[in-house]
PDB file of C-alpha atoms in Angstrom:
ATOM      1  CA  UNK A   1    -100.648  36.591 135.237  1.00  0.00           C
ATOM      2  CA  UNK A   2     -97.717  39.067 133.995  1.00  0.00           C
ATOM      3  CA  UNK A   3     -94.502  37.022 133.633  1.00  0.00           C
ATOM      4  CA  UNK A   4     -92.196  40.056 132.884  1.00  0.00           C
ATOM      5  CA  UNK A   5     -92.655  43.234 134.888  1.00  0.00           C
ATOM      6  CA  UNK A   6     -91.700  46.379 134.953  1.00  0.00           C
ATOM      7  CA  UNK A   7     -93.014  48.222 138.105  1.00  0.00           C
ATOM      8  CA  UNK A   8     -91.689  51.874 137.102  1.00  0.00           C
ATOM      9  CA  UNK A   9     -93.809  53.214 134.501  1.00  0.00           C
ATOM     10  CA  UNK A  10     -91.527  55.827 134.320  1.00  0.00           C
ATOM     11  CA  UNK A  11     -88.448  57.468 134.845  1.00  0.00           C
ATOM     12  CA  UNK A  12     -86.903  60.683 134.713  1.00  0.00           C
ATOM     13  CA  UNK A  13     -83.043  61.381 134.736  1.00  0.00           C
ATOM     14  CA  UNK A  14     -80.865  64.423 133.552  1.00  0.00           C
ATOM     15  CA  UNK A  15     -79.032  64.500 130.691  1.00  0.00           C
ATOM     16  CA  UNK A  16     -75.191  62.865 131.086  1.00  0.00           C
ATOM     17  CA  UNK A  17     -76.849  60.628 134.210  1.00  0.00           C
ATOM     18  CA  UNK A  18     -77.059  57.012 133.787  1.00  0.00           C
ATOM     19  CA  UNK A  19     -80.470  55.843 133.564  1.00  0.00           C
ATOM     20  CA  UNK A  20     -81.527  52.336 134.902  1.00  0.00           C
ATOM     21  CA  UNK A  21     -84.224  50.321 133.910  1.00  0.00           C
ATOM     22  CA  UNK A  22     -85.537  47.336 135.872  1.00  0.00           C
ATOM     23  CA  UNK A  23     -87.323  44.360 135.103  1.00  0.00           C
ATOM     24  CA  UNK A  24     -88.527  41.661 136.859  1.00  0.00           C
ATOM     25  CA  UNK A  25     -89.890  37.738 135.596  1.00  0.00           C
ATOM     26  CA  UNK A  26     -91.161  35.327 136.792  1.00  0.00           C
ATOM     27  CA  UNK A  27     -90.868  31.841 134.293  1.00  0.00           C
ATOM     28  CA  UNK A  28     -87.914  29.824 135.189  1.00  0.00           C
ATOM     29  CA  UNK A  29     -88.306  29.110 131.640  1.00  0.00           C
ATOM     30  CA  UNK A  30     -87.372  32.314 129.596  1.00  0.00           C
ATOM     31  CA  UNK A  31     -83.526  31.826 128.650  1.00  0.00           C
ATOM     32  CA  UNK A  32     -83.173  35.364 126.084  1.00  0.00           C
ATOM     33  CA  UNK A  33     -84.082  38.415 127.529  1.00  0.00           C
ATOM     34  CA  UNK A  34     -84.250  41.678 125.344  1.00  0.00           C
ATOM     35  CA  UNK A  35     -84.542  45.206 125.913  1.00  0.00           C
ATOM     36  CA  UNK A  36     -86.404  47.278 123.049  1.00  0.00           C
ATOM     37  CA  UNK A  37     -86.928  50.937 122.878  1.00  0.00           C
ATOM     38  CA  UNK A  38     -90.512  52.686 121.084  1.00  0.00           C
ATOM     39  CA  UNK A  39     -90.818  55.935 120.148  1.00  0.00           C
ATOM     40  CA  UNK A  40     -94.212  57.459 119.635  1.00  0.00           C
ATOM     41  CA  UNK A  41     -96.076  56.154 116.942  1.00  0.00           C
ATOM     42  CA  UNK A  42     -93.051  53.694 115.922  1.00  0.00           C
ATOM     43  CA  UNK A  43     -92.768  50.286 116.364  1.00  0.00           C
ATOM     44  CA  UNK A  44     -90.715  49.049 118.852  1.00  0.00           C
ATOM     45  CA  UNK A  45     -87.006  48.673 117.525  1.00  0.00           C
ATOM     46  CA  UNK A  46     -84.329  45.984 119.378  1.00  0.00           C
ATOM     47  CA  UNK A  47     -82.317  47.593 121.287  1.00  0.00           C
ATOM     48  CA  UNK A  48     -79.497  44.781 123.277  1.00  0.00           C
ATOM     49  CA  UNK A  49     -79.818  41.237 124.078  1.00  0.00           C
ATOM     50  CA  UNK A  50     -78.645  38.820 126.815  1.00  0.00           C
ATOM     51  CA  UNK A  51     -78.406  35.191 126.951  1.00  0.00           C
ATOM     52  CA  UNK A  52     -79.563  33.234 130.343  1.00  0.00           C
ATOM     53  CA  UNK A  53     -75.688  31.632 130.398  1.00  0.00           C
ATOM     54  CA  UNK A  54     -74.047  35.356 130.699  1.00  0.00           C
ATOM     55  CA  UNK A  55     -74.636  37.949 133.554  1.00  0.00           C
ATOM     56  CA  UNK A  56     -73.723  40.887 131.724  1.00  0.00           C
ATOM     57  CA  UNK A  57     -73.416  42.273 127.656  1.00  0.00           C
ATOM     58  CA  UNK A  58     -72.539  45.604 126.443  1.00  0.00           C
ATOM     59  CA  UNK A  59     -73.314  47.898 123.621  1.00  0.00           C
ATOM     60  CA  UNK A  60     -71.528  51.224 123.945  1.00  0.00           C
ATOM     61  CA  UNK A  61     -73.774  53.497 125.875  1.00  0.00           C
ATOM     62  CA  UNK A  62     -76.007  49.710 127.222  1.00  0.00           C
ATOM     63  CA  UNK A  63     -75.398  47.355 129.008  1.00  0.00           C
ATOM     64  CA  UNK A  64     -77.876  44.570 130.336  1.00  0.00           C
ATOM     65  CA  UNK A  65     -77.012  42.956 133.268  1.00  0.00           C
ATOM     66  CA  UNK A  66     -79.068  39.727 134.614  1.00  0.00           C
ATOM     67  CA  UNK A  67     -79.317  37.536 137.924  1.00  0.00           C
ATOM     68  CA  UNK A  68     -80.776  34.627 137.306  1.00  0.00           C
ATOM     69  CA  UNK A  69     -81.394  33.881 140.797  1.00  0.00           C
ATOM     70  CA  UNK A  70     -83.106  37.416 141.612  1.00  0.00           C
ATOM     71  CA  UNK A  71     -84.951  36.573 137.958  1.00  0.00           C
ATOM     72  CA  UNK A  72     -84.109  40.128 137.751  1.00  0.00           C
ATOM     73  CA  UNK A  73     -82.880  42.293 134.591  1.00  0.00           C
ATOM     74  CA  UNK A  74     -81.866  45.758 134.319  1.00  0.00           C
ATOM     75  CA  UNK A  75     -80.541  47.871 131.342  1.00  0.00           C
ATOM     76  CA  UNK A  76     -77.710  50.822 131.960  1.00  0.00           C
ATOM     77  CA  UNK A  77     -77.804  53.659 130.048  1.00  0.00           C
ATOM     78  CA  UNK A  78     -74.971  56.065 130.164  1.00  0.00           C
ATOM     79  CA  UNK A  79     -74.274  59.009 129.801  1.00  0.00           C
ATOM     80  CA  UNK A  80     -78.029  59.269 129.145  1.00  0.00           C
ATOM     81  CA  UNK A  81     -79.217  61.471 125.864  1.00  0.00           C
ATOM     82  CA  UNK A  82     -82.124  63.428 125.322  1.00  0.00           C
ATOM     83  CA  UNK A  83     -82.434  61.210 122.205  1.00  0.00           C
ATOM     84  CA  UNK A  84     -82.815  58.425 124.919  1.00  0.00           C
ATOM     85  CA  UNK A  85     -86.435  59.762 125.574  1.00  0.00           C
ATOM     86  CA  UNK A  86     -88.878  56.911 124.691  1.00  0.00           C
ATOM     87  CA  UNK A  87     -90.746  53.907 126.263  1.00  0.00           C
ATOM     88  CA  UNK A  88     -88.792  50.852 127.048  1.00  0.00           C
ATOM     89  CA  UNK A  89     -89.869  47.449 126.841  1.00  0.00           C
ATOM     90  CA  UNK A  90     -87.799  44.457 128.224  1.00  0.00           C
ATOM     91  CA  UNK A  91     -89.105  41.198 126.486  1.00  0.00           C
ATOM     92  CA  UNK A  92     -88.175  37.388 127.333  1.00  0.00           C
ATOM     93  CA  UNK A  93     -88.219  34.478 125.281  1.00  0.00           C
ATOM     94  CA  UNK A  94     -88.342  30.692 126.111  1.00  0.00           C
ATOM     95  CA  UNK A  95     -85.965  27.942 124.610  1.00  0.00           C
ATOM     96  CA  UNK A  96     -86.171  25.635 121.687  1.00  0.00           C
ATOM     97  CA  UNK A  97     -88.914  25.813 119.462  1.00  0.00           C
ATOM     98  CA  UNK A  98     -90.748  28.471 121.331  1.00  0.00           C
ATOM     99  CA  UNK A  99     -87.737  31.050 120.972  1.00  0.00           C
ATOM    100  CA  UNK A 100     -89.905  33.241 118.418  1.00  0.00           C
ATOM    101  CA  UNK A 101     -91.936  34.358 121.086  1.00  0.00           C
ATOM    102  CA  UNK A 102     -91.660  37.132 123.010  1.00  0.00           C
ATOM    103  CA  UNK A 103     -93.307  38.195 126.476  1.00  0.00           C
ATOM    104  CA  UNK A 104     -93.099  41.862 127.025  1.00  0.00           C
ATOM    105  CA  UNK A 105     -92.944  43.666 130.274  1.00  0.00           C
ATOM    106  CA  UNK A 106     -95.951  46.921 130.448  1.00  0.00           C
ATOM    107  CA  UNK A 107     -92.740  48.984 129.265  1.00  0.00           C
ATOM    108  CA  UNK A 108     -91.279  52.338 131.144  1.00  0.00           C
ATOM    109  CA  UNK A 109     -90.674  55.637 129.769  1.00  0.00           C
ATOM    110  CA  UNK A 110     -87.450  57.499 130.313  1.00  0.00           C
ATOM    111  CA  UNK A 111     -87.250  61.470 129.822  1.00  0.00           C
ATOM    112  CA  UNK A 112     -84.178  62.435 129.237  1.00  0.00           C
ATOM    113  CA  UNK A 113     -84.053  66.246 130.329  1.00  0.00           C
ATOM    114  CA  UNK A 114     -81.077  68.202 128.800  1.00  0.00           C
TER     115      UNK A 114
ATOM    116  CA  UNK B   1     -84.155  47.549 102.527  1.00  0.00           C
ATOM    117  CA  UNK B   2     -87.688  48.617 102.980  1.00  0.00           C
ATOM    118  CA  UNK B   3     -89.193  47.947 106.757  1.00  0.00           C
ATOM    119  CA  UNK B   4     -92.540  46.145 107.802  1.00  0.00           C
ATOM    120  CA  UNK B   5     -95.225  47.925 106.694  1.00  0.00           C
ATOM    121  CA  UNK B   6     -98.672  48.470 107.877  1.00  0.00           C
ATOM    122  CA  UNK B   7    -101.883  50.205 106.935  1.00  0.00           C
ATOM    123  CA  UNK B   8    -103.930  51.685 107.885  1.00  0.00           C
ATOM    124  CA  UNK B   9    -102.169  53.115 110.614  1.00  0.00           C
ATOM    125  CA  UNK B  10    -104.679  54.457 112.058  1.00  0.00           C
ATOM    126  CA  UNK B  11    -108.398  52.915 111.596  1.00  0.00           C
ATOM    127  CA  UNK B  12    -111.673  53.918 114.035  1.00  0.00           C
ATOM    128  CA  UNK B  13    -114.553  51.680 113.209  1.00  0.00           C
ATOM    129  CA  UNK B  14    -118.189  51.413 115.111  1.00  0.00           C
ATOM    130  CA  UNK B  15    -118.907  48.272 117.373  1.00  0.00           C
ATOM    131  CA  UNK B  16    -119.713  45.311 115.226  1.00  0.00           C
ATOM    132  CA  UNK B  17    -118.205  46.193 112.171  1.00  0.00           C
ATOM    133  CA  UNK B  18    -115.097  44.857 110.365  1.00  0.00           C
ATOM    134  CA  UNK B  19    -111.908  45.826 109.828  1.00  0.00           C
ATOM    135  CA  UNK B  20    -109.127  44.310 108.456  1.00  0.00           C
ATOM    136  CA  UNK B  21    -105.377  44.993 108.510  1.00  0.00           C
ATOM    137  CA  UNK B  22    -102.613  44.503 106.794  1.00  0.00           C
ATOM    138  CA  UNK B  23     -98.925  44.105 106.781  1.00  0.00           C
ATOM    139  CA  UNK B  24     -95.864  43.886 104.576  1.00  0.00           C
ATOM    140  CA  UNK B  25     -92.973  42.127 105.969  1.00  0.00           C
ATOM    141  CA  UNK B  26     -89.681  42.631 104.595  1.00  0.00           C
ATOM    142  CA  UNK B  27     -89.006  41.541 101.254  1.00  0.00           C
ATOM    143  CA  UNK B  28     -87.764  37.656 101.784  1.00  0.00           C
ATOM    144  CA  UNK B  29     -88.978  37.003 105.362  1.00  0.00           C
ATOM    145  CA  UNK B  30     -90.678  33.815 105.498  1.00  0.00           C
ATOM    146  CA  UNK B  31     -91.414  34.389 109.602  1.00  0.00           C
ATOM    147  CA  UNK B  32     -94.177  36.884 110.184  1.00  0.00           C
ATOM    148  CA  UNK B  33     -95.842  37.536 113.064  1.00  0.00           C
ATOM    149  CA  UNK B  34     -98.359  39.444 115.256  1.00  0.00           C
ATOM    150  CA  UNK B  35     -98.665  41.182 118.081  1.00  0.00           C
ATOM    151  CA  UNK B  36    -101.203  43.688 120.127  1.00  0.00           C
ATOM    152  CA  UNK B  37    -101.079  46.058 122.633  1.00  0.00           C
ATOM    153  CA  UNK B  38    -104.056  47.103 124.544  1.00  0.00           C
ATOM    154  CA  UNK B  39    -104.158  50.297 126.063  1.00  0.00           C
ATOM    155  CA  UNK B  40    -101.495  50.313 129.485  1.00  0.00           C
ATOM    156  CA  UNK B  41    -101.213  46.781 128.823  1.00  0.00           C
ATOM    157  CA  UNK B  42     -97.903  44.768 127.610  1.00  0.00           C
ATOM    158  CA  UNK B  43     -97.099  43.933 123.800  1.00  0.00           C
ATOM    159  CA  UNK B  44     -99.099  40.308 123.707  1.00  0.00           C
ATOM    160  CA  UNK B  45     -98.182  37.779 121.064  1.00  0.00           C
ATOM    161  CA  UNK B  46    -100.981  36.648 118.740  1.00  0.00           C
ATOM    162  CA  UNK B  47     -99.488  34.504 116.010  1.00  0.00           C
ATOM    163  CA  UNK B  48     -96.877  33.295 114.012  1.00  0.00           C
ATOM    164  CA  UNK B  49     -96.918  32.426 110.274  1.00  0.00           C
ATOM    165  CA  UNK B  50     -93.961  30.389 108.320  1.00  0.00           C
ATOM    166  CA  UNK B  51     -94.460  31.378 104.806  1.00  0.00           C
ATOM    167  CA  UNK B  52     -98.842  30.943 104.675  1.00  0.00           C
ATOM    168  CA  UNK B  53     -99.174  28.537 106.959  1.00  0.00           C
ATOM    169  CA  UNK B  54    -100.252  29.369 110.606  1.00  0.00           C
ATOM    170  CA  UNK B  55     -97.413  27.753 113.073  1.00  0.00           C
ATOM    171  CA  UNK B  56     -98.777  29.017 116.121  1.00  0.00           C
ATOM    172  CA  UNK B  57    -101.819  31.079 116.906  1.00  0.00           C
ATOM    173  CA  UNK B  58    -102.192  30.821 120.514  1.00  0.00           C
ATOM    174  CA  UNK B  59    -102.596  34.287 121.079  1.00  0.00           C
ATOM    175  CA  UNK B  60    -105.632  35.081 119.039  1.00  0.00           C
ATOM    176  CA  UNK B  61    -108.087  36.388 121.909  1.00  0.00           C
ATOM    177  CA  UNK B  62    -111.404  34.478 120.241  1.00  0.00           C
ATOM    178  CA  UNK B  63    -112.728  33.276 116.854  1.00  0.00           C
ATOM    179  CA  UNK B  64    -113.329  36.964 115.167  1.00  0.00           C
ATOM    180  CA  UNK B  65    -110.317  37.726 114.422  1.00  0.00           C
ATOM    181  CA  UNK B  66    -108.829  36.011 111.595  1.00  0.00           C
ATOM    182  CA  UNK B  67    -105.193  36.180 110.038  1.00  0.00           C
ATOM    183  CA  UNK B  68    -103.981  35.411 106.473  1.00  0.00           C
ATOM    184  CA  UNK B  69    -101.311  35.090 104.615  1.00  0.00           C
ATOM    185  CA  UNK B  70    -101.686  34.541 100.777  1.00  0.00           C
ATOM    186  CA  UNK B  71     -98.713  33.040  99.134  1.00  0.00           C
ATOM    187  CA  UNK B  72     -96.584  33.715 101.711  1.00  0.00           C
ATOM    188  CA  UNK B  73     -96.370  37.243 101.082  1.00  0.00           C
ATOM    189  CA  UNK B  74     -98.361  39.991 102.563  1.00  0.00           C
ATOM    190  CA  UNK B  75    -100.595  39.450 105.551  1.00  0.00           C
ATOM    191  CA  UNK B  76    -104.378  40.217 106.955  1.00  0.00           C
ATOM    192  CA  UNK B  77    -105.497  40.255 109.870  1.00  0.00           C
ATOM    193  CA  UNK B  78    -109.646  40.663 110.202  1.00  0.00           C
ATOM    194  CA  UNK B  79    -111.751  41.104 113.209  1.00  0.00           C
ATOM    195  CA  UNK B  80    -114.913  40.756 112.482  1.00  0.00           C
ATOM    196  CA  UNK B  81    -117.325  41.838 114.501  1.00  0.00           C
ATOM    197  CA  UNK B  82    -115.388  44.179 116.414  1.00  0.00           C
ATOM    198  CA  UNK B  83    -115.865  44.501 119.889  1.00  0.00           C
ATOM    199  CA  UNK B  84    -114.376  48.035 122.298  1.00  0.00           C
ATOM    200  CA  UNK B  85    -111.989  45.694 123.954  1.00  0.00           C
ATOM    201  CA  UNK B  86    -110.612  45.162 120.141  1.00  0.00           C
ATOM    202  CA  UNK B  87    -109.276  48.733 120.172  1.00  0.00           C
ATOM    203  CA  UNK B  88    -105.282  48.618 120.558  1.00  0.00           C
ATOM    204  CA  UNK B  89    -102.179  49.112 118.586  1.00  0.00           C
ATOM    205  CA  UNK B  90    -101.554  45.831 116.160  1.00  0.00           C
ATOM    206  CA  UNK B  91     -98.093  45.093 115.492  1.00  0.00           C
ATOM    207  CA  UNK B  92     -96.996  43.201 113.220  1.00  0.00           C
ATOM    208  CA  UNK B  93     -92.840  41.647 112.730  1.00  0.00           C
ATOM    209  CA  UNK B  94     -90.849  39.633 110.404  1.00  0.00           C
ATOM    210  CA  UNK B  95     -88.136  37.735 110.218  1.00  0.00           C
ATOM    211  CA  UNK B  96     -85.703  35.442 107.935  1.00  0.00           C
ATOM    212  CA  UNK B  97     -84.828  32.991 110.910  1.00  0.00           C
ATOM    213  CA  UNK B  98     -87.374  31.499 113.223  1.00  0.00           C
ATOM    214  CA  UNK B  99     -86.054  33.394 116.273  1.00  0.00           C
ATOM    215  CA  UNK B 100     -86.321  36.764 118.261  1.00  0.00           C
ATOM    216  CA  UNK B 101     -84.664  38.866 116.000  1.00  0.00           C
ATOM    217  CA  UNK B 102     -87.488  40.349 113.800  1.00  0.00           C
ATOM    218  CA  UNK B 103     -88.827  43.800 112.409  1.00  0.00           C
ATOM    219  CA  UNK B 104     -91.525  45.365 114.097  1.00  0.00           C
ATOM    220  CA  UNK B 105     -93.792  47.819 111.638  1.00  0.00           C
ATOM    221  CA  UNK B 106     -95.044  50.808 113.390  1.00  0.00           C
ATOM    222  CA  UNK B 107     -98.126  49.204 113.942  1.00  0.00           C
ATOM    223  CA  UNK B 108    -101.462  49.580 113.601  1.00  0.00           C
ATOM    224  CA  UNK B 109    -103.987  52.417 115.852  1.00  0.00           C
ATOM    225  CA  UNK B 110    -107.395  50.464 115.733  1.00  0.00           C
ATOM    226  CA  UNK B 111    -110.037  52.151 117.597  1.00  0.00           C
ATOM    227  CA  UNK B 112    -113.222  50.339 118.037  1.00  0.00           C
ATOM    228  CA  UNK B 113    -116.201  53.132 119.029  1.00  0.00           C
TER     229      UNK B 113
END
């Protein structure tokens, strides 16, 4: 059973346009939630954070925003860049000693067309 | 700093052989761990090692695959005999604290034919 979803596989937005990325859990237990970008043949590298006590945190061109009671996540990016092209994953941990480990969503891929 | 590091990164083997790989973590990172992605599937967790000793390998789909970590250092993970549902990208991350905020290498292409 998936506990983090993501039910786009993919997106596709113009270049400038905000680009939102949803994700969906379902364990009343996860408390971090991260978003991390791939690029092909990379490793996935971290891209912003949130913590289960805030509803919203911001990194320049990302922001996360979560509701709790939707158990619903999504990550802003704007203006979107070309550069942005690549496969998203948002990723949830769980509190306490299990924080190490993460439960990724199937990931979604964003084209960024200039 | 140097990244996580991984070789092969690409590795096609017949059913029933073995293959092991391995990873580098970053130079002073007792945390390493390991994760795989099967084809259109999430990133799953396989295990977690504090300096060589196994904390938690819930993950680790059956007993043919085996992970190592000698002295704390480098680690191996084998699968031995392979199977096609083995074939995947292997990830593998480190980190100084015991938390969410590790390395991932650029993995590992294993292709089981």
């Amino acid at each position: 059973d998936q506990q983090v979803k993501q039910n786009s596989p993919s997106l596709s937005v113009q270049e400038g346009r905000i680009s939102i990325l949803n994700c969906d859990y379902t364990n009343s237990m996860f408390d971090y939630f991260l978003w991390y970008k791939k690029y092909p043949a990379e490793g996935p590298t971290f891209l912003i954070s949130i913590s289960s006590i805030k509803d919203k945190n911001e990194d320049g061109r990302f922001t996360v925003f979560l509701n709790k009671s939707a158990k619903h996540l999504s990550l802003h990016i704007v203006p979107s860049q070309p550069g942005d092209s690549a496969v998203y994953f948002c990723a949830a941990s769980g509190r306490g000693g299990s924080n190490y480990k993460l439960t990724f969503g199937k990931g979604t891929l964003l084209t960024v067309n200039p | 700093e140097a990244g996580v590091t991984q070789f092969p990164s690409h590795s096609v083997i017949e059913k029933g052989q073995t293959v092991t790989l391995r990873c580098d973590p970053i130079s002073g990172h007792d945390n390493l761990y390991w994760y795989r992605r099967v084809m259109g599937k999430e990133i799953k967790f396989l295990l977690h090692f504090v300096k060589e000793s196994k904390q938690d390998e819930s993950g680790m789909p059956n007993n043919r695959f085996l992970a190592e970590r000698t002295g704390g250092t480098y680690s191996t993970l084998k699968v031995q005999p392979a199977e096609l549902e083995d074939s995947g990208v292997y990830f593998c991350a480190s980190s100084a604290q015991v938390n969410y905020g590790y390395t991932f290498g650029s993995g590992t292409r294993l292709t089981v034919v």
